[in-house]
Amino acid sequence: MALQVSVVGSGPEHEAAAEEVGRLLAERGCTVVTGGGGEVMAAASRGAKAAGGTTIGILPGERHADANPWIDHVVVTGIGHARNLAVAASGVAVIAVGGSWGTMSEIALARRLGRTVVILEPGLDLPGVTRAATPAEAVELALAGGLSSLT
Amino acid sequence: MALQVSVVGSGPEHEAAAEEVGRLLAERGCTVVTGGGGEVMAAASRGAKAAGGTTIGILPGERHADANPWIDHVVVTGIGHARNLAVAASGVAVIAVGGSWGTMSEIALARRLGRTVVILEPGLDLPGVTRAATPAEAVELALAGGLSSLT
Amino acid sequence: MALQVSVVGSGPEHEAAAEEVGRLLAERGCTVVTGGGGEVMAAASRGAKAAGGTTIGILPGERHADANPWIDHVVVTGIGHARNLAVAASGVAVIAVGGSWGTMSEIALARRLGRTVVILEPGLDLPGVTRAATPAEAVELALAGGLSSLT
Amino acid sequence: MALQVSVVGSGPEHEAAAEEVGRLLAERGCTVVTGGGGEVMAAASRGAKAAGGTTIGILPGERHADANPWIDHVVVTGIGHARNLAVAASGVAVIAVGGSWGTMSEIALARRLGRTVVILEPGLDLPGVTRAATPAEAVELALAGGLSSLT
């Protein structure tokens, strides 16, 4: 399997950054995992596909059709916001781009499981989480942390 | 049904505050909902029982026996950390006492669902969440917010 | 805590039997656990309340208001059909009254966890599950199996 | 996205049939979804990979390393047996090969969501589920049903 990195977040103003994160992850050979929805999730997936990458979308609902068009592999969970745990857990690392309460829950659950989490600036104001100034730095920090967790 | 308020958190140094929160909730006629485990969860339940109240414990595992001794009604979910969503959602309001990543995920999920959340000082440093200086104030704010959400 | 027994099922033609099961469980001092919805779930809860018993409803949605009027303690899971696992697991035994695919999933999950399951006649045609001819027999078999699992 | 078909089941005596099902699905261009574990899950994934196909494993635990070696994309749910819902829901159709209570829960949940389910002989004795005599027939019936559900 390819290394999987989750991208979480929301907010249309963060889509350009998310797309860049997705592109950079794909260029590094990583599969991009998201919640399969719109805004940051769609942008990260779109960026990954533009770079020839692979994407997984882990949906809260019960229908494949709810996935955004850039999802290769659709996981239909049917468990609502509890799917945030699967999004957080399915990456060896998590990059947060923008976001609100749902994103905060994914960051917290990822940290609870010991996953590396990187917040891309400007991002949620949470104590004890690594921060990155640029998409490239976020990807480097995520990969460094995620790879070290595998050894 | 009685009004249900969830108490989330962790840390042995916060047990006295949690016990007081549980006692005050029970005196107000509220049922205390927790994750059914130790430390803050056990203390809040113990406080509620000492005041003649009722407690619900929503467990992550698959065995009733994992509940602390002050739980009246045991919900065995078998879904691990995803049970945090049920803990957050089952109160009309949530009071956070101490805590770490798991607690942060419960606060975030509760806010995602529009539940009132009150962080008791000294508590997690999260933006956009109401804070209370004392257990009594936390209970007042939780009940005020929780009741208004029902109308 | 009181002994908890889950009642699962559906179908308006099975409501009278479910109400009798709920009444008998309450008379034996058991708390009745259901999915908190209509038909068999509501009838079992109604029967328990008529006999002075206690009821827990484990809801699939995100709102307390979805519980039927005979639920004392509402667990709001927000995880859709995955809440069937919590319904199955939260009883020391499970009694199935009528039902269709959702009920079958609850029976299977309960058996997967080693819980005693009793199907009340006429019920689902599943191999390897104990069957009872009357509500009274269903309650006796459930309690016998559930109690032995605790020792 | 490619058409996704879930293969559920257990029992070492059914591995040869499961491997054939996985191979045939991959030859038809389908992605094979399983619970990511051993026996039937591993065999179906192995068959798919042998035919150049793609596999998704939806794990109950919290660790990527629990996936069998033939999984391309690992979904780490952390929700135990509740992940059966995601396995059932993530295919447009479900093929059951052997199996016990866990498999029965997946069949029931899939039918609850309206998914096509095919039981390969000799399989679980459940009323109201389509049956197939051979892996080839199981794949044909699954694809016919799954495709019609998309239109």
Coordinates of C-alpha atoms in Angstrom, one line a residue:
Chain A
M1 CA 0.0 0.0 0.0
A2 CA 1.0 3.6 -0.6
L3 CA 1.5 5.9 2.4
Q4 CA -1.9 7.4 3.3
V5 CA -2.2 11.0 4.5
S6 CA -5.5 12.5 5.6
V7 CA -6.4 16.1 4.8
V8 CA -9.1 17.6 6.9
G9 CA -10.7 21.1 7.1
S10 CA -13.3 23.3 5.6
G11 CA -13.9 26.9 4.4
P12 CA -13.9 28.0 0.7
E13 CA -11.1 30.5 1.4
H14 CA -8.8 27.5 2.2
E15 CA -9.4 25.6 -1.1
A16 CA -6.3 26.9 -2.9
A17 CA -4.1 25.8 -0.1
A18 CA -5.8 22.4 0.2
E19 CA -5.4 21.8 -3.5
E20 CA -1.7 22.5 -3.2
V21 CA -1.4 20.1 -0.3
G22 CA -3.2 17.4 -2.3
R23 CA -0.9 18.0 -5.3
L24 CA 2.3 17.8 -3.2
L25 CA 1.1 14.7 -1.4
A26 CA 0.4 13.0 -4.7
E27 CA 3.8 14.0 -6.1
R28 CA 5.4 12.3 -3.0
G29 CA 3.5 9.1 -3.9
C30 CA 1.0 9.4 -1.0
T31 CA -2.7 8.5 -1.2
V32 CA -4.9 11.4 -0.1
V33 CA -7.7 10.5 2.4
T34 CA -10.5 12.9 3.1
G35 CA -14.1 12.9 4.3
G36 CA -15.2 12.9 0.6
G37 CA -17.2 16.1 0.8
G38 CA -16.8 19.7 -0.5
E39 CA -14.6 22.7 0.0
V40 CA -11.2 21.6 1.5
M41 CA -12.0 17.9 1.0
A42 CA -12.8 18.4 -2.6
A43 CA -9.9 20.7 -3.2
A44 CA -7.3 18.4 -1.7
S45 CA -8.7 15.5 -3.8
R46 CA -8.7 17.6 -6.9
G47 CA -5.1 18.6 -6.4
A48 CA -4.1 15.0 -5.9
K49 CA -5.9 13.8 -9.0
A50 CA -4.3 16.7 -11.1
A51 CA -0.9 15.3 -10.1
G52 CA -1.8 11.8 -11.0
G53 CA -2.5 10.6 -7.4
T54 CA -5.0 8.4 -5.7
T55 CA -7.8 9.5 -3.4
I56 CA -10.1 7.9 -0.8
G57 CA -13.2 9.6 0.5
I58 CA -14.8 8.4 3.8
L59 CA -18.4 9.6 3.7
P60 CA -20.8 10.2 6.6
G61 CA -23.9 9.2 4.7
E62 CA -25.2 6.0 3.1
R63 CA -24.8 6.8 -0.6
H64 CA -21.8 6.6 -2.9
A65 CA -23.2 9.5 -4.9
D66 CA -22.4 11.9 -2.1
A67 CA -18.7 11.7 -2.9
N68 CA -17.1 14.6 -4.7
P69 CA -16.0 13.9 -8.3
W70 CA -12.3 13.6 -7.4
I71 CA -12.7 10.5 -5.2
D72 CA -11.3 7.2 -6.5
H73 CA -12.4 5.0 -3.7
V74 CA -15.5 5.7 -1.8
V75 CA -16.1 4.4 1.7
V76 CA -19.7 4.7 2.7
T77 CA -19.9 4.6 6.5
G78 CA -23.4 5.6 7.3
I79 CA -22.3 6.7 10.8
G80 CA -22.5 10.5 10.4
H81 CA -19.9 12.6 12.3
A82 CA -18.5 9.4 13.9
R83 CA -16.8 8.9 10.5
N84 CA -14.4 11.6 11.6
L85 CA -12.6 9.0 13.6
A86 CA -12.0 6.9 10.5
V87 CA -10.8 9.9 8.5
A88 CA -8.4 10.8 11.3
A89 CA -7.2 7.2 11.8
S90 CA -6.8 6.2 8.2
G91 CA -3.9 8.5 7.6
V92 CA -0.4 7.9 9.1
A93 CA -0.6 11.6 9.5
V94 CA -3.2 14.3 9.2
I95 CA -2.9 17.8 7.7
A96 CA -5.6 20.4 8.8
V97 CA -6.4 23.2 6.4
G98 CA -8.8 25.8 7.8
G99 CA -11.8 24.1 9.4
S100 CA -14.2 24.5 12.3
W101 CA -15.7 22.1 14.9
G102 CA -15.7 19.0 12.7
T103 CA -12.0 19.6 11.9
M104 CA -11.2 20.1 15.5
S105 CA -12.8 16.8 16.4
E106 CA -10.7 15.1 13.7
I107 CA -7.5 16.7 15.0
A108 CA -8.3 15.7 18.5
L109 CA -9.2 12.1 17.6
A110 CA -6.0 11.8 15.5
R111 CA -3.9 13.0 18.4
R112 CA -5.8 10.6 20.7
L113 CA -4.6 7.8 18.5
G114 CA -1.1 9.1 18.4
R115 CA -1.2 10.2 14.8
T116 CA 1.0 13.1 13.6
V117 CA -1.1 16.2 13.0
V118 CA 0.0 19.4 11.2
I119 CA -2.1 22.5 11.1
L120 CA -1.4 24.7 8.1
E121 CA -1.4 28.4 8.8
P122 CA -3.7 30.2 9.1
G123 CA -5.5 27.4 10.9
L124 CA -7.4 26.4 14.1
D125 CA -5.9 27.8 17.3
L126 CA -5.2 24.6 19.2
P127 CA -2.5 24.0 21.8
G128 CA 0.0 21.2 21.3
V129 CA -0.3 20.7 17.6
T130 CA 2.6 21.2 15.1
R131 CA 2.0 24.1 12.7
A132 CA 3.3 24.8 9.2
A133 CA 3.6 28.0 7.3
T134 CA 3.2 26.6 3.8
P135 CA 1.7 23.6 2.1
A136 CA 5.2 22.3 1.3
E137 CA 6.2 22.5 4.9
A138 CA 3.0 20.9 6.0
V139 CA 3.6 17.9 3.7
E140 CA 7.2 17.6 4.9
L141 CA 6.3 17.6 8.6
A142 CA 3.4 15.2 8.0
L143 CA 5.6 12.7 6.1
A144 CA 8.4 13.0 8.6
G145 CA 6.1 12.3 11.5
G146 CA 4.0 9.7 9.7
L147 CA 7.0 7.7 8.6
S148 CA 8.6 7.8 12.0
S149 CA 5.4 6.3 13.4
L150 CA 5.7 3.3 11.2
T151 CA 9.2 2.3 12.5
Chain B
M1 CA -37.3 12.0 30.8
A2 CA -35.1 14.1 33.1
L3 CA -32.8 16.7 31.5
Q4 CA -29.5 15.0 30.6
V5 CA -26.2 16.8 30.9
S6 CA -22.9 15.2 29.9
V7 CA -19.8 15.6 31.9
V8 CA -16.5 15.0 30.0
G9 CA -12.9 15.2 31.0
S10 CA -10.0 13.5 32.5
G11 CA -7.1 14.0 35.0
P12 CA -7.1 12.9 38.7
E13 CA -6.4 16.5 39.7
H14 CA -9.9 17.4 38.4
E15 CA -11.9 14.8 40.3
A16 CA -13.0 17.0 43.2
A17 CA -14.4 19.6 40.7
A18 CA -16.1 16.8 38.7
E19 CA -17.7 15.4 41.8
E20 CA -19.1 18.8 42.7
V21 CA -20.4 19.2 39.2
G22 CA -22.1 15.8 39.4
R23 CA -23.6 16.6 42.8
L24 CA -25.0 20.0 41.6
L25 CA -26.5 18.5 38.5
A26 CA -28.3 15.8 40.5
E27 CA -29.6 18.4 42.9
R28 CA -31.1 20.2 39.9
G29 CA -32.8 17.0 38.8
C30 CA -30.5 16.3 35.9
T31 CA -29.3 12.9 34.8
V32 CA -25.5 12.8 34.5
V33 CA -24.1 11.3 31.3
T34 CA -20.4 10.3 31.0
G35 CA -18.2 7.9 29.1
G36 CA -18.5 5.5 32.1
G37 CA -14.8 5.3 32.8
G38 CA -12.5 6.5 35.5
E39 CA -11.2 9.8 36.9
V40 CA -13.5 12.7 35.9
M41 CA -16.1 10.3 34.6
A42 CA -16.2 8.3 37.8
A43 CA -16.1 11.4 40.0
A44 CA -19.0 13.1 38.3
S45 CA -21.1 9.9 38.5
R46 CA -20.1 9.5 42.2
G47 CA -21.1 13.0 43.0
A48 CA -24.5 12.5 41.3
K49 CA -25.2 9.3 43.1
A50 CA -24.2 10.9 46.5
A51 CA -26.9 13.5 45.8
G52 CA -29.5 10.8 44.9
G53 CA -29.2 11.4 41.2
T54 CA -29.2 9.1 38.2
T55 CA -26.2 8.3 35.9
I56 CA -25.7 6.9 32.4
G57 CA -22.3 5.6 31.2
I58 CA -21.6 5.2 27.5
L59 CA -18.7 2.8 27.2
P60 CA -16.2 2.4 24.4
G61 CA -15.8 -1.4 24.8
E62 CA -18.0 -4.5 24.6
R63 CA -18.4 -5.4 28.3
H64 CA -20.8 -4.0 31.0
A65 CA -18.2 -4.8 33.6
D66 CA -16.0 -1.9 32.4
A67 CA -18.4 0.7 33.8
N68 CA -17.4 2.4 37.0
P69 CA -19.4 1.5 40.2
W70 CA -21.5 4.7 40.1
I71 CA -23.2 4.0 36.7
D72 CA -26.9 3.2 36.9
H73 CA -27.5 2.6 33.2
V74 CA -24.7 1.1 31.1
V75 CA -24.6 1.7 27.3
V76 CA -22.2 -0.8 25.7
T77 CA -21.3 0.7 22.3
G78 CA -18.3 -1.4 21.2
I79 CA -17.2 1.5 18.9
G80 CA -14.1 2.8 20.7
H81 CA -13.4 6.5 20.6
A82 CA -16.4 6.9 18.2
R83 CA -18.5 6.6 21.4
N84 CA -17.4 10.2 22.2
L85 CA -20.0 11.3 19.7
A86 CA -22.7 9.6 21.7
V87 CA -21.5 11.1 24.9
A88 CA -21.4 14.5 23.4
A89 CA -24.8 14.2 21.8
S90 CA -26.7 12.6 24.6
G91 CA -26.6 15.6 26.8
V92 CA -28.6 18.8 26.1
A93 CA -25.4 20.4 27.3
V94 CA -21.8 19.3 28.0
I95 CA -19.6 20.4 30.9
A96 CA -15.8 19.8 30.4
V97 CA -13.6 19.3 33.5
G98 CA -9.9 19.0 32.8
G99 CA -9.3 16.7 29.9
S100 CA -7.0 16.1 27.0
W101 CA -7.4 15.0 23.3
G102 CA -10.5 12.8 23.9
T103 CA -12.2 15.6 25.8
M104 CA -11.3 18.0 23.0
S105 CA -13.0 15.7 20.5
E106 CA -16.1 15.5 22.7
I107 CA -16.3 19.3 23.0
A108 CA -15.8 19.7 19.2
L109 CA -18.4 17.1 18.3
A110 CA -20.9 18.6 20.8
R111 CA -20.4 22.1 19.3
R112 CA -20.7 20.5 15.8
L113 CA -24.2 19.3 16.8
G114 CA -25.0 22.7 18.3
R115 CA -25.0 21.5 21.9
T116 CA -24.1 24.0 24.6
V117 CA -20.6 23.4 26.0
V118 CA -19.1 24.9 29.1
I119 CA -15.4 24.5 30.1
L120 CA -14.8 24.7 33.8
E121 CA -11.6 26.6 34.7
P122 CA -8.8 25.6 34.6
G123 CA -9.7 23.7 31.4
L124 CA -8.7 23.1 27.8
D125 CA -7.6 26.2 25.9
L126 CA -10.1 26.2 23.1
P127 CA -11.5 29.2 21.2
G128 CA -15.2 29.9 21.1
V129 CA -16.4 27.9 24.1
T130 CA -18.1 29.3 27.1
R131 CA -16.0 29.2 30.3
A132 CA -17.1 29.0 34.0
A133 CA -15.0 29.8 37.1
T134 CA -16.8 27.4 39.5
P135 CA -18.8 24.1 39.3
A136 CA -21.9 26.1 40.3
E137 CA -21.4 28.5 37.5
A138 CA -20.7 25.7 35.0
V139 CA -24.0 24.0 35.9
E140 CA -26.0 27.3 35.7
L141 CA -24.5 28.0 32.2
A142 CA -25.1 24.5 31.0
L143 CA -28.7 24.4 32.1
A144 CA -29.4 27.8 30.7
G145 CA -28.0 26.9 27.4
G146 CA -29.4 23.4 27.3
L147 CA -32.9 24.5 28.3
S148 CA -32.9 27.2 25.6
S149 CA -32.0 24.6 23.0
L150 CA -35.1 22.7 23.8
T151 CA -37.5 25.6 23.1
Chain C
M1 CA -27.4 -1.2 38.1
A2 CA -30.5 -3.3 37.2
L3 CA -30.2 -6.1 34.8
Q4 CA -30.6 -4.7 31.3
V5 CA -32.4 -6.7 28.5
S6 CA -32.7 -5.4 25.0
V7 CA -35.9 -5.8 23.0
V8 CA -35.5 -5.6 19.2
G9 CA -37.9 -6.0 16.3
S10 CA -40.5 -4.2 14.2
G11 CA -43.9 -4.7 12.7
P12 CA -47.2 -3.3 14.0
E13 CA -48.7 -6.8 14.2
H14 CA -46.1 -7.6 16.9
E15 CA -46.8 -4.7 19.2
A16 CA -49.0 -6.6 21.6
A17 CA -46.4 -9.3 22.1
A18 CA -43.7 -6.6 22.6
E19 CA -45.7 -4.8 25.1
E20 CA -46.2 -8.0 27.1
V21 CA -42.4 -8.7 26.9
G22 CA -41.7 -5.2 28.2
R23 CA -44.2 -5.6 31.1
L24 CA -42.8 -8.9 32.1
L25 CA -39.2 -7.6 32.1
A26 CA -40.1 -4.7 34.3
E27 CA -41.9 -7.0 36.7
R28 CA -38.7 -9.0 37.0
G29 CA -36.8 -5.8 37.8
C30 CA -35.1 -5.5 34.5
T31 CA -34.4 -2.3 32.6
V32 CA -35.7 -2.5 29.0
V33 CA -33.3 -1.3 26.3
T34 CA -34.5 -0.6 22.7
G35 CA -33.6 1.5 19.7
G36 CA -36.0 4.2 21.0
G37 CA -38.2 4.3 17.9
G38 CA -41.7 3.1 17.0
E39 CA -43.7 -0.1 16.7
V40 CA -42.0 -2.9 18.7
M41 CA -39.6 -0.5 20.3
A42 CA -42.3 1.8 21.5
A43 CA -44.6 -1.1 22.6
A44 CA -41.9 -2.8 24.7
S45 CA -41.1 0.5 26.4
R46 CA -44.7 1.3 27.0
G47 CA -45.2 -2.1 28.6
A48 CA -42.2 -1.6 30.8
K49 CA -43.5 1.8 31.9
A50 CA -47.0 0.5 32.6
A51 CA -45.4 -1.9 35.0
G52 CA -43.3 0.7 36.7
G53 CA -40.1 -0.2 35.0
T54 CA -37.2 1.8 33.5
T55 CA -36.4 2.2 29.8
I56 CA -33.4 3.2 27.7
G57 CA -33.7 4.2 24.1
I58 CA -30.6 4.2 21.9
L59 CA -31.4 6.4 18.9
P60 CA -29.8 6.4 15.4
G61 CA -30.2 10.2 14.9
E62 CA -28.9 13.3 16.5
R63 CA -32.0 14.6 18.3
H64 CA -33.4 13.7 21.7
A65 CA -36.9 14.5 20.4
D66 CA -36.9 11.4 18.1
A67 CA -37.3 9.1 21.1
N68 CA -40.8 7.6 21.7
P69 CA -42.7 8.9 24.7
W70 CA -42.0 5.9 26.9
I71 CA -38.2 6.3 27.0
D72 CA -36.7 7.4 30.3
H73 CA -33.1 7.7 29.3
V74 CA -32.2 8.8 25.7
V75 CA -28.9 7.9 24.2
V76 CA -28.3 10.0 21.1
T77 CA -25.7 8.2 19.0
G78 CA -25.8 10.0 15.6
I79 CA -24.4 6.9 14.0
G80 CA -27.4 5.6 12.0
H81 CA -27.8 1.8 11.7
A82 CA -24.5 1.3 13.4
R83 CA -26.4 2.0 16.6
N84 CA -27.8 -1.5 16.3
L85 CA -24.5 -2.7 17.7
A86 CA -25.0 -0.6 20.9
V87 CA -28.6 -1.9 21.2
A88 CA -27.5 -5.5 20.8
A89 CA -24.5 -5.0 23.2
S90 CA -26.2 -3.1 26.0
G91 CA -28.5 -5.9 27.1
V92 CA -27.1 -9.0 28.9
A93 CA -29.7 -10.7 26.6
V94 CA -31.7 -9.8 23.6
I95 CA -35.4 -10.7 22.8
A96 CA -36.4 -10.3 19.2
V97 CA -40.1 -9.7 18.4
G98 CA -41.0 -9.7 14.7
G99 CA -38.6 -7.7 12.7
S100 CA -36.8 -7.5 9.4
W101 CA -33.3 -6.7 8.2
G102 CA -32.5 -4.3 11.0
T103 CA -33.6 -6.8 13.6
M104 CA -31.6 -9.5 11.9
S105 CA -28.5 -7.3 12.1
E106 CA -29.1 -6.8 15.9
I107 CA -29.5 -10.5 16.5
A108 CA -26.3 -11.3 14.5
L109 CA -24.3 -8.6 16.3
A110 CA -25.5 -9.8 19.7
R111 CA -24.6 -13.4 18.9
R112 CA -21.2 -12.2 17.6
L113 CA -20.6 -10.7 21.0
G114 CA -21.8 -13.8 22.8
R115 CA -25.0 -12.3 24.1
T116 CA -28.0 -14.6 24.7
V117 CA -30.6 -14.1 22.0
V118 CA -34.2 -15.3 22.1
I119 CA -36.6 -15.1 19.1
L120 CA -40.3 -14.9 20.1
E121 CA -42.6 -16.9 17.8
P122 CA -43.6 -16.1 15.1
G123 CA -40.2 -14.5 14.4
L124 CA -37.3 -14.3 12.0
D125 CA -36.2 -17.7 10.5
L126 CA -32.6 -17.8 11.6
P127 CA -30.5 -20.9 12.3
G128 CA -28.9 -21.3 15.7
V129 CA -31.0 -19.0 17.8
T130 CA -33.1 -20.0 20.8
R131 CA -36.9 -19.7 20.2
A132 CA -39.7 -19.1 22.7
A133 CA -43.4 -19.7 22.2
T134 CA -44.7 -17.0 24.5
P135 CA -43.5 -13.7 26.0
A136 CA -43.2 -15.3 29.4
E137 CA -41.0 -18.0 28.0
A138 CA -38.9 -15.5 26.1
V139 CA -38.3 -13.5 29.3
E140 CA -37.4 -16.7 31.3
L141 CA -35.0 -17.9 28.6
A142 CA -33.4 -14.4 28.2
L143 CA -32.9 -14.0 32.0
A144 CA -31.5 -17.5 32.4
G145 CA -29.0 -16.9 29.6
G146 CA -28.2 -13.4 30.6
L147 CA -27.6 -14.2 34.2
S148 CA -25.4 -17.1 33.4
S149 CA -23.3 -14.9 31.2
L150 CA -22.5 -12.7 34.2
T151 CA -21.0 -15.4 36.4
Chain D
M1 CA -14.4 5.5 -9.6
A2 CA -14.5 1.8 -10.4
L3 CA -17.5 -0.2 -9.4
Q4 CA -17.0 -1.4 -5.8
V5 CA -18.3 -4.9 -4.7
S6 CA -17.9 -6.1 -1.1
V7 CA -17.0 -9.6 -0.3
V8 CA -17.9 -10.8 3.2
G9 CA -17.5 -14.1 5.0
S10 CA -15.3 -16.3 7.0
G11 CA -14.1 -19.9 7.3
P12 CA -10.9 -21.4 5.9
E13 CA -12.8 -24.0 3.9
H14 CA -14.3 -21.1 1.8
E15 CA -11.0 -19.5 0.9
A16 CA -10.7 -21.1 -2.6
A17 CA -14.2 -19.9 -3.5
A18 CA -13.5 -16.4 -2.1
E19 CA -10.2 -16.2 -4.1
E20 CA -12.1 -17.1 -7.3
V21 CA -14.8 -14.4 -6.5
G22 CA -12.0 -11.8 -6.0
R23 CA -10.3 -12.8 -9.2
L24 CA -13.5 -12.6 -11.3
L25 CA -14.5 -9.2 -9.8
A26 CA -11.1 -7.8 -10.7
E27 CA -11.3 -9.2 -14.2
R28 CA -14.6 -7.3 -14.5
G29 CA -12.9 -4.1 -13.5
C30 CA -14.4 -4.0 -10.0
T31 CA -12.7 -2.9 -6.9
V32 CA -13.0 -5.5 -4.1
V33 CA -14.0 -4.2 -0.6
T34 CA -13.6 -6.4 2.4
G35 CA -13.1 -6.1 6.2
G36 CA -9.4 -6.3 5.6
G37 CA -8.8 -9.4 7.8
G38 CA -8.0 -13.1 7.3
E39 CA -9.6 -16.1 5.7
V40 CA -12.3 -15.1 3.2
M41 CA -11.4 -11.5 3.4
A42 CA -7.7 -12.2 2.7
A43 CA -8.5 -14.8 0.0
A44 CA -10.9 -12.4 -1.9
S45 CA -8.3 -9.7 -1.8
R46 CA -5.5 -12.1 -2.9
G47 CA -7.6 -13.2 -5.9
A48 CA -8.3 -9.6 -6.9
K49 CA -4.6 -8.7 -6.7
A50 CA -3.6 -11.8 -8.7
A51 CA -5.8 -10.6 -11.5
G52 CA -4.4 -7.0 -11.4
G53 CA -7.3 -5.6 -9.4
T54 CA -7.6 -3.1 -6.6
T55 CA -8.6 -3.8 -3.0
I56 CA -9.9 -1.8 -0.1
G57 CA -9.8 -3.2 3.5
I58 CA -12.1 -1.6 6.2
L59 CA -10.6 -2.6 9.5
P60 CA -12.3 -2.7 12.9
G61 CA -9.2 -1.7 14.9
E62 CA -6.9 1.3 15.1
R63 CA -3.8 0.2 13.3
H64 CA -2.9 0.0 9.6
A65 CA -0.7 -3.0 10.3
D66 CA -3.7 -5.2 11.0
A67 CA -4.6 -5.3 7.2
N68 CA -3.8 -8.4 5.3
P69 CA -1.0 -8.2 2.7
W70 CA -3.3 -7.9 -0.3
I71 CA -5.0 -4.7 0.8
D72 CA -4.2 -1.6 -1.4
H73 CA -6.2 1.0 0.5
V74 CA -6.6 0.6 4.3
V75 CA -9.5 2.2 6.1
V76 CA -8.8 2.3 9.8
T77 CA -12.2 2.8 11.5
G78 CA -11.5 2.1 15.2
I79 CA -15.2 1.2 15.7
G80 CA -15.0 -2.6 16.1
H81 CA -17.9 -4.7 14.7
A82 CA -19.7 -1.5 13.8
R83 CA -17.4 -1.3 10.8
N84 CA -19.5 -4.1 9.4
L85 CA -21.9 -1.4 8.3
A86 CA -19.2 0.4 6.3
V87 CA -18.2 -2.9 4.6
A88 CA -21.8 -3.6 3.7
A89 CA -22.5 -0.1 2.5
S90 CA -19.3 0.6 0.5
G91 CA -20.1 -2.0 -2.2
V92 CA -22.9 -1.4 -4.7
A93 CA -23.4 -5.1 -4.1
V94 CA -22.3 -7.7 -1.5
I95 CA -21.2 -11.3 -2.1
A96 CA -21.2 -13.6 1.0
V97 CA -18.9 -16.6 1.1
G98 CA -19.3 -18.9 4.1
G99 CA -19.4 -16.9 7.3
S100 CA -21.0 -16.8 10.7
W101 CA -22.6 -14.1 12.9
G102 CA -20.5 -11.2 11.7
T103 CA -21.3 -12.1 8.1
M104 CA -24.9 -12.4 8.9
S105 CA -24.8 -8.9 10.3
E106 CA -23.2 -7.6 7.1
I107 CA -25.8 -9.2 4.9
A108 CA -28.6 -7.8 7.1
L109 CA -27.2 -4.3 7.1
A110 CA -26.6 -4.4 3.4
R111 CA -30.2 -5.4 2.8
R112 CA -31.4 -2.8 5.2
L113 CA -29.7 -0.2 3.0
G114 CA -31.1 -1.8 -0.1
R115 CA -27.9 -3.2 -1.4
T116 CA -27.9 -6.3 -3.6
V117 CA -26.7 -9.3 -1.7
V118 CA -25.7 -12.7 -3.2
I119 CA -25.0 -15.7 -1.0
L120 CA -22.6 -18.2 -2.6
E121 CA -23.5 -21.9 -2.0
P122 CA -22.9 -23.4 0.4
G123 CA -23.6 -20.4 2.5
L124 CA -25.6 -19.0 5.4
D125 CA -29.2 -20.1 5.5
L126 CA -31.0 -16.8 5.4
P127 CA -34.5 -16.2 4.0
G128 CA -35.0 -13.6 1.2
V129 CA -31.4 -13.4 -0.1
T130 CA -30.4 -14.3 -3.7
R131 CA -28.2 -17.4 -3.9
A132 CA -25.6 -18.4 -6.5
A133 CA -24.2 -21.9 -7.2
T134 CA -20.8 -20.8 -8.5
P135 CA -18.4 -17.8 -8.0
A136 CA -19.1 -16.8 -11.6
E137 CA -22.8 -16.8 -11.0
A138 CA -22.3 -14.8 -7.8
V139 CA -20.4 -12.2 -9.6
E140 CA -22.9 -12.0 -12.5
L141 CA -25.8 -11.6 -10.1
A142 CA -24.0 -9.0 -7.9
L143 CA -23.0 -6.9 -10.9
A144 CA -26.5 -7.1 -12.4
G145 CA -28.1 -6.0 -9.1
G146 CA -25.4 -3.5 -8.3
L147 CA -25.6 -1.8 -11.7
S148 CA -29.3 -1.6 -11.7
S149 CA -29.2 0.2 -8.3
L150 CA -27.1 2.9 -9.8
T151 CA -29.6 3.9 -12.5

